[in-house]
């Protein structure tokens, strides 16, 4: 964040409402634009706050980012603005990629995106002539059926310009939850152990099995049949890739999932197509919810486990720049609540007790015997190469450590890919535009985009309990363009009914040119008018993220 804010000559913000959703970093960027005249190009269908200080605002149609990016790269190639030596030395597959980009001349792109041709040229020139330009993106890029392709195309752009592995450059995802990076690093994904060690790797499985005192496959092979009564799979670690959240919950109705253990998520508010989610959660055999508040999902739980909040426990969060930060306990846990790690380890011990005769108690990390999170961190250090040298002691001493930090004397790595990419050469990917899964038609003629507002946090369990916040933003508002307001006869803050193929909500209109004609913007902070009653569960085929950003709707005045 420091090098981007201090050294980038230009920022290209695409699909990130930076000042409302990442206000601290947003302020750093504002300062850079104001005080050191960094240039700013924003590509966002909405006139978000940061566009006030933008050099140029590209207001494209939702879901047309690939067309836009390919169009910009077409112009860069046409003008010869690419960094040919970076392309030659650090990348491969350029010709195939170029052939695809050449299918996106400015007038065609203008038609798809609704951006005037002159603006395409202006944007390409700012981005290409500022060395380096930092690309910043968030959910406006990922929450589409082409989320992964969008991200790859941004990487194409930055390789084309030689802006990778340099201070002030890069493709910078602004990660959302305070510890979403940490959760992924710790294997909170269906296909990997910590630091992305694949569950399908025999080597990785052996390593974890040894550390946790489980049998390895080799040992099992040598065992006689009578030596184990349970099935072999209960001794060794599974090599099966699991399901994502967006597959698990619908999986209940297909009989794939019998029980759910949900920790710190409120799917009734945050998953797409709420009616369908309610139906799934009503059908699951057994549901445990570990929460700090009785959320909307609590109504479906068989067991509620009271977790304690960030203020009541010590541990680490890993932020958007891969920096591990220590968070210290400020108050004693309230009521009967316990830290999440403590609850998990108690449960795990009970399960382990059932196979205790098969677990080697002398293994270095057997038994879930932790007395604090510093001990958990030691296990992470031992089993996770990129976190090898990140200890509580170093963080307590004030070191600012970003992974990879493999050893106790390693200073951490603020910038990745400086000499080569993880796979060696950077591979240009030919990426074509694919229209959104749901598009406006006669019955549902408008596009609804969804997201957040500054004042609230997702399902609102935490922020709707804060009186001061509720005084400022106490109910869901739906952004509606003045032209559409006039057509509907909306005068000020009338109540709108918004209907999609899945459901309907009623909410106050906020008549504003933040949204273009034909588009409304709704949030999912209030259960009585949550945008997710309307969204659909079309997923990106690779990442399985829902396409929250484009839903076809009908808008009426109540
Ligand atoms: N106050 C507050 N801050 C938060 C959160 C919160 O709930 N409240 N949540 C956190 C989390 S987990 C996350 S993931 C981040 C999310 O941070 P952001 O991704 O910045 O937030 P969103 O509101 O999802 O919207 C992103 C932007 O994408 C734009 N957009 C919509 N469709 C398109 C499109 O097709 N193309 C492009 N280029 N842009 C599009 C929207 O107009 C919006 O400005 O915020 C984090 N910060
Ligand atoms: N329509 C639409 N839907 C979206 C999005 C969108 O842009 N549009 N964005 C998506 C994105 S990016 C995200 S990240 C999700 C977020 O969706 P969720 O993760 O479901 O929402 P949160 O409100 O962040 O957190 C869920 C719960 O965690 C609890 N909690 C807080 N701290 C702790 C703790 O320390 N321990 C435990 N056990 N519980 C705790 C809170 O009380 C809260 O109820 O929403 C997604 N849904
Ligand atoms: Mo998020």
Coordinates of N, CA, C and O and ligand atoms in Angstrom, one line a residue, residues 14-17 20-22 43-46 48 60 62-63 65 138-140 144 176-177 449 451-454 456-458 521 525 549, ligand 1:
X14 N -10.5 -0.1 -11.0 CA -11.6 -0.7 -11.8 C -12.4 -1.6 -10.9 O -11.9 -2.6 -10.4
X15 N -13.7 -1.3 -10.8 CA -14.5 -2.2 -9.9 C -14.2 -2.1 -8.5 O -14.4 -3.1 -7.8
X16 N -13.8 -1.0 -8.0 CA -13.5 -0.8 -6.5 C -14.0 0.5 -6.1 O -13.6 1.6 -6.7
X17 N -14.9 0.5 -5.1 CA -15.5 1.8 -4.6 C -14.5 2.1 -3.4 O -14.9 2.0 -2.2
X20 N -15.2 4.3 -0.1 CA -16.3 3.9 0.8 C -15.9 2.5 1.4 O -16.3 2.2 2.5
X21 N -15.3 1.6 0.6 CA -15.1 0.3 1.0 C -13.7 0.0 1.6 O -13.5 -1.0 2.3
X22 N -12.7 0.8 1.2 CA -11.4 0.8 1.8 C -10.9 2.2 2.2 O -10.0 2.7 1.6
X43 N -12.7 3.1 -13.7 CA -13.7 2.5 -14.6 C -14.7 1.9 -13.7 O -14.5 0.9 -13.0
X44 N -15.9 2.5 -13.7 CA -17.0 2.0 -12.8 C -18.3 2.5 -13.4 O -18.4 3.7 -13.8
X45 N -19.3 1.7 -13.5 CA -20.6 2.2 -14.0 C -21.2 3.3 -13.2 O -22.0 4.1 -13.7
X46 N -20.8 3.3 -11.9 CA -21.4 4.3 -11.0 C -20.4 5.5 -10.8 O -19.2 5.3 -10.8
X48 N -19.0 6.9 -8.3 CA -18.7 6.8 -6.9 C -17.8 8.0 -6.5 O -17.3 8.7 -7.3
X60 N -18.6 2.5 -17.9 CA -19.0 1.4 -18.9 C -20.2 0.7 -18.4 O -20.6 0.8 -17.2
X62 N -22.2 -2.4 -16.9 CA -21.8 -3.5 -16.1 C -21.6 -4.8 -16.9 O -22.3 -5.1 -17.8
X63 N -20.5 -5.5 -16.5 CA -20.2 -6.7 -17.1 C -19.5 -6.6 -18.5 O -19.5 -7.6 -19.2
X65 N -16.2 -5.5 -18.8 CA -14.8 -5.1 -18.5 C -13.8 -5.7 -19.4 O -12.8 -5.1 -19.8
X138 N -11.5 -4.7 -7.2 CA -12.2 -5.4 -6.1 C -13.4 -6.1 -6.7 O -13.3 -6.7 -7.8
X139 N -14.6 -6.1 -6.0 CA -15.7 -7.0 -6.4 C -16.4 -6.6 -7.7 O -17.1 -7.4 -8.3
X140 N -16.2 -5.3 -8.2 CA -16.8 -5.0 -9.5 C -16.1 -5.8 -10.6 O -16.7 -5.9 -11.7
X144 N -18.7 -11.7 -11.1 CA -19.3 -11.9 -12.5 C -19.0 -13.3 -12.9 O -18.1 -14.0 -12.3
X176 N -11.3 -7.8 0.9 CA -12.5 -7.2 1.6 C -12.5 -7.4 3.1 O -12.3 -6.5 3.9
X177 N -12.7 -8.7 3.6 CA -12.7 -8.9 5.0 C -11.3 -8.7 5.6 O -10.3 -9.0 5.0
X449 N -27.3 -3.6 -9.8 CA -26.0 -4.0 -9.3 C -26.1 -3.9 -7.8 O -26.9 -3.2 -7.2
X451 N -24.0 -4.1 -3.8 CA -22.7 -4.0 -3.1 C -23.0 -3.3 -1.7 O -24.1 -3.5 -1.1
X452 N -22.1 -2.5 -1.3 CA -22.1 -2.0 0.1 C -22.3 -0.5 0.1 O -22.1 0.2 -0.9
X453 N -22.5 0.0 1.3 CA -22.4 1.5 1.5 C -21.4 1.7 2.7 O -21.1 0.7 3.4
X454 N -20.9 2.9 2.8 CA -19.8 3.2 3.7 C -20.2 2.8 5.2 O -19.4 2.2 5.9
X456 N -22.3 0.5 6.5 CA -22.7 -0.8 7.0 C -21.8 -1.9 6.5 O -21.0 -1.7 5.6
X457 N -21.9 -3.0 7.3 CA -21.0 -4.2 7.0 C -21.9 -5.4 6.6 O -22.6 -5.9 7.5
X458 N -21.9 -5.7 5.3 CA -22.6 -7.0 4.8 C -24.0 -7.1 5.4 O -24.8 -6.2 5.3
X521 N -29.0 0.5 -8.0 CA -27.9 -0.1 -7.1 C -28.6 -0.4 -5.7 O -29.1 0.5 -5.1
X525 N -27.6 -5.0 3.3 CA -27.4 -4.7 4.8 C -28.6 -4.9 5.7 O -28.5 -4.9 6.9
X549 N -23.1 -8.8 -9.5 CA -23.1 -7.4 -10.0 C -24.1 -7.2 -11.2 O -24.3 -6.1 -11.6
Ligands
LIG1 N1 -18.1 -0.1 4.7 C1 -17.8 -1.3 4.3 N2 -16.6 -1.6 3.8 C2 -16.4 -2.8 3.3 C3 -17.3 -3.9 3.4 C4 -18.6 -3.5 3.9 O1 -19.5 -4.4 4.0 N3 -18.8 -2.3 4.3 N4 -17.0 -5.1 2.9 C5 -15.6 -5.5 2.7 C6 -15.5 -6.6 1.7 S1 -15.7 -8.2 2.3 C7 -15.3 -6.4 0.4 S2 -15.1 -7.8 -0.6 C8 -15.0 -5.1 -0.1 C9 -15.7 -4.8 -1.5 O2 -15.2 -3.6 -1.9 P1 -15.7 -3.1 -3.3 O3 -15.5 -4.2 -4.4 O4 -15.1 -1.8 -3.6 O5 -17.3 -2.9 -3.1 P2 -18.6 -3.1 -3.9 O6 -19.7 -2.3 -3.2 O7 -18.9 -4.6 -4.0 O8 -18.5 -2.5 -5.3 C10 -17.4 -2.4 -6.1 C11 -17.6 -1.4 -7.2 O9 -17.9 -2.1 -8.4 C12 -18.7 -1.4 -9.3 N5 -19.2 -2.2 -10.3 C13 -20.4 -2.9 -10.4 N6 -20.5 -3.6 -11.6 C14 -19.3 -3.4 -12.2 C15 -18.8 -3.9 -13.4 O10 -19.4 -4.7 -14.2 N7 -17.5 -3.5 -13.7 C16 -16.8 -2.7 -12.9 N8 -15.5 -2.3 -13.3 N9 -17.3 -2.2 -11.8 C17 -18.5 -2.6 -11.4 C18 -19.7 -0.8 -8.3 O11 -20.3 0.4 -8.9 C19 -18.8 -0.5 -7.1 O12 -18.4 0.9 -7.1 O13 -15.4 -4.1 0.8 C20 -14.9 -4.3 2.1 N10 -15.1 -3.1 2.8

